[in-house]
PDB file of C-alpha atoms in Angstrom:
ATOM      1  CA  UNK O   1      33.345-157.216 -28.570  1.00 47.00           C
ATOM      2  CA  UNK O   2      34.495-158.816 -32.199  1.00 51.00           C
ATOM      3  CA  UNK O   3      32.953-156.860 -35.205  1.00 51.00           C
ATOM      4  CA  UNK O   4      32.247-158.827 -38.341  1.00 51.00           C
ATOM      5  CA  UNK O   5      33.290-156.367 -41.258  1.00 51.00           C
ATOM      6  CA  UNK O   6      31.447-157.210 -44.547  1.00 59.00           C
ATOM      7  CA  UNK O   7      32.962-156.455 -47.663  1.00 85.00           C
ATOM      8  CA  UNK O   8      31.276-154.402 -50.181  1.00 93.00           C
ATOM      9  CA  UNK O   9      30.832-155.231 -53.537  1.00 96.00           C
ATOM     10  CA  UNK O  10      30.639-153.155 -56.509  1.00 97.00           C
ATOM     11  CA  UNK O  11      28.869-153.444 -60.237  1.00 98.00           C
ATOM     12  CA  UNK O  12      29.277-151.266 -62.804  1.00 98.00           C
ATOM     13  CA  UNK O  13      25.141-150.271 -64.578  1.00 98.00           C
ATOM     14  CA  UNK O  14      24.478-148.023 -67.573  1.00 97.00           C
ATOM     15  CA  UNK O  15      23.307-145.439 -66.760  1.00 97.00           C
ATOM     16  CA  UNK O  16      19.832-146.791 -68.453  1.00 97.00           C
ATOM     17  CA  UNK O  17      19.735-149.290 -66.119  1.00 97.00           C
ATOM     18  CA  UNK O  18      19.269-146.675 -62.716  1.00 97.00           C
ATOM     19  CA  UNK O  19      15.619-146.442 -63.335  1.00 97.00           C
ATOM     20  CA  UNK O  20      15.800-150.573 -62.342  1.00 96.00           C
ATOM     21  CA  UNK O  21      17.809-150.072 -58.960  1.00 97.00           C
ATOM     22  CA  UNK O  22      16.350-150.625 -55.714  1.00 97.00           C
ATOM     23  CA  UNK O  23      17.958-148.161 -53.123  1.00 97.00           C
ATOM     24  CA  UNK O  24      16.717-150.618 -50.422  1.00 96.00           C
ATOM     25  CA  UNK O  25      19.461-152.989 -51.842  1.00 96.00           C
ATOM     26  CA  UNK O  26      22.724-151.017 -52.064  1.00 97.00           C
ATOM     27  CA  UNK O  27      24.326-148.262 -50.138  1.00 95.00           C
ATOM     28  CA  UNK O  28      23.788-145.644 -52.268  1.00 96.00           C
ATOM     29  CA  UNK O  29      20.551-143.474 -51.399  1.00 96.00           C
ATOM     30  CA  UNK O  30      19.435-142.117 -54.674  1.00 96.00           C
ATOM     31  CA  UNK O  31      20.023-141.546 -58.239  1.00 95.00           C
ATOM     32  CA  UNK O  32      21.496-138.476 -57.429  1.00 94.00           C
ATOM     33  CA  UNK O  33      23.904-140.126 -55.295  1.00 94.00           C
ATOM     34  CA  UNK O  34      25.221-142.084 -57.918  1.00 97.00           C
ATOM     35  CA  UNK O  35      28.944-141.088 -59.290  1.00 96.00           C
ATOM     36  CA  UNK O  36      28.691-141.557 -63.492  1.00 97.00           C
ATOM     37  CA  UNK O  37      31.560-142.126 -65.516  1.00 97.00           C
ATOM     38  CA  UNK O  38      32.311-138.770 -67.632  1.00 96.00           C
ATOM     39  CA  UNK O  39      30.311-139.283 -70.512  1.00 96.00           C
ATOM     40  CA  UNK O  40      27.413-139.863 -68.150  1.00 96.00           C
ATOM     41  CA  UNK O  41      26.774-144.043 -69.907  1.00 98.00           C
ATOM     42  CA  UNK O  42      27.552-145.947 -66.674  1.00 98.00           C
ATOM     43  CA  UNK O  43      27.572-145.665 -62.950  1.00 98.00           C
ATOM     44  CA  UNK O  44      27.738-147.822 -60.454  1.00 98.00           C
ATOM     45  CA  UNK O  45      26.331-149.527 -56.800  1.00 98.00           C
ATOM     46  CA  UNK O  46      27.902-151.572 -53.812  1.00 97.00           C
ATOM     47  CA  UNK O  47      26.208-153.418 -51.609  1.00 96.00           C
ATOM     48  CA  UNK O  48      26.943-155.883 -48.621  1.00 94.00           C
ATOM     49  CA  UNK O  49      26.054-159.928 -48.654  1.00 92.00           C
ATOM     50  CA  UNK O  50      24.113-161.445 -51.691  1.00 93.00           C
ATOM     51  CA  UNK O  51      23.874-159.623 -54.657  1.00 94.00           C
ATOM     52  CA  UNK O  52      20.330-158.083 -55.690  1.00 96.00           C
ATOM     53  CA  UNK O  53      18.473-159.272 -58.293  1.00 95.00           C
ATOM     54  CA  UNK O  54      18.189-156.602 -60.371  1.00 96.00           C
ATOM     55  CA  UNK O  55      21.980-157.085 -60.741  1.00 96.00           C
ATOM     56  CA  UNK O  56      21.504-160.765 -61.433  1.00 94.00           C
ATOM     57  CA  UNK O  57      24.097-161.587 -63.810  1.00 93.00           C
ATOM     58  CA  UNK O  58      26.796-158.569 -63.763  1.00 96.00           C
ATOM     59  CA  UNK O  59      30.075-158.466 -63.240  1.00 97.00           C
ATOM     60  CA  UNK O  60      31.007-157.781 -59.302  1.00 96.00           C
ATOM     61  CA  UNK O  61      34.427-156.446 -58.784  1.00 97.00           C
ATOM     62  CA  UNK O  62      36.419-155.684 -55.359  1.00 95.00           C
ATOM     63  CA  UNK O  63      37.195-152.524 -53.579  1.00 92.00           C
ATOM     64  CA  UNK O  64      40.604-152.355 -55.092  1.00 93.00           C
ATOM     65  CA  UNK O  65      39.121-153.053 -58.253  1.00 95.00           C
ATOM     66  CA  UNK O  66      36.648-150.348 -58.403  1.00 96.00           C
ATOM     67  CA  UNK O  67      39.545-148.359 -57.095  1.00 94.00           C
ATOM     68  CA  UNK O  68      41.285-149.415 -60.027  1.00 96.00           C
ATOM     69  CA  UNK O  69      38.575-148.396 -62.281  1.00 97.00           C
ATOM     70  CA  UNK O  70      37.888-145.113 -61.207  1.00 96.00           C
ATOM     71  CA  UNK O  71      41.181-144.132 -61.690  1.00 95.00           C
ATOM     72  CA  UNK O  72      40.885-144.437 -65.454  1.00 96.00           C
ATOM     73  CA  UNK O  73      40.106-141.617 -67.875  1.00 94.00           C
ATOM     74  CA  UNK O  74      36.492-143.565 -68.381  1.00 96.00           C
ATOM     75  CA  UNK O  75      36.197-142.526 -64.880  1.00 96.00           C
ATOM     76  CA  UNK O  76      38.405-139.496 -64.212  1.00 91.00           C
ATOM     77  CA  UNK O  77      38.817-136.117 -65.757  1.00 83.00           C
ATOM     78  CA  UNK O  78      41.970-134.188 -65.277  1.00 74.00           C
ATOM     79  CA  UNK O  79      40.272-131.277 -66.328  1.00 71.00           C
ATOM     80  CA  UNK O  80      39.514-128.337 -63.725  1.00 66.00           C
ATOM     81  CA  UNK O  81      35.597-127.709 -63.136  1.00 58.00           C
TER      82      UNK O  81
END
């Protein structure tokens, strides 16, 4: 049996924005699913085939890209919890 693997996409919201998110649409759940940068302004959703259209517009990046992202201090803290 041959598996088609979709891709997911990612876009980055502010956090302002998760009130407009329709958890049908993307793979996260919830709100409080949602991983926020450290200052709490942005988040983001991934999804699989056509983008939503309440994301109509924003910038989609790669796995390896989000990767990327999330690796930055934006994203990251070193600090213990």
């Amino acid at each position: 049996m041959l598996l088609k693997i979709m891709n997911k996409t990612y876009v980055i919201i502010d956090a302002s924005e998760v009130s407009s998110v329709d958890f049908d649409q993307v793979a996260e759940t919830s709100a409080d699913t949602l991983r926020y940068s450290i200052d709490g302004s942005k988040t983001f959703v991934k999804y699989e085939g056509d983008q939503p259209s309440f994301l109509s517009g924003k910038q989609e990046y790669t796995h390896s890209e989000i990767l990327a992202i999330l690796a930055t201090d934006e994203w990251t803290s070193d600090e213990p919890f």
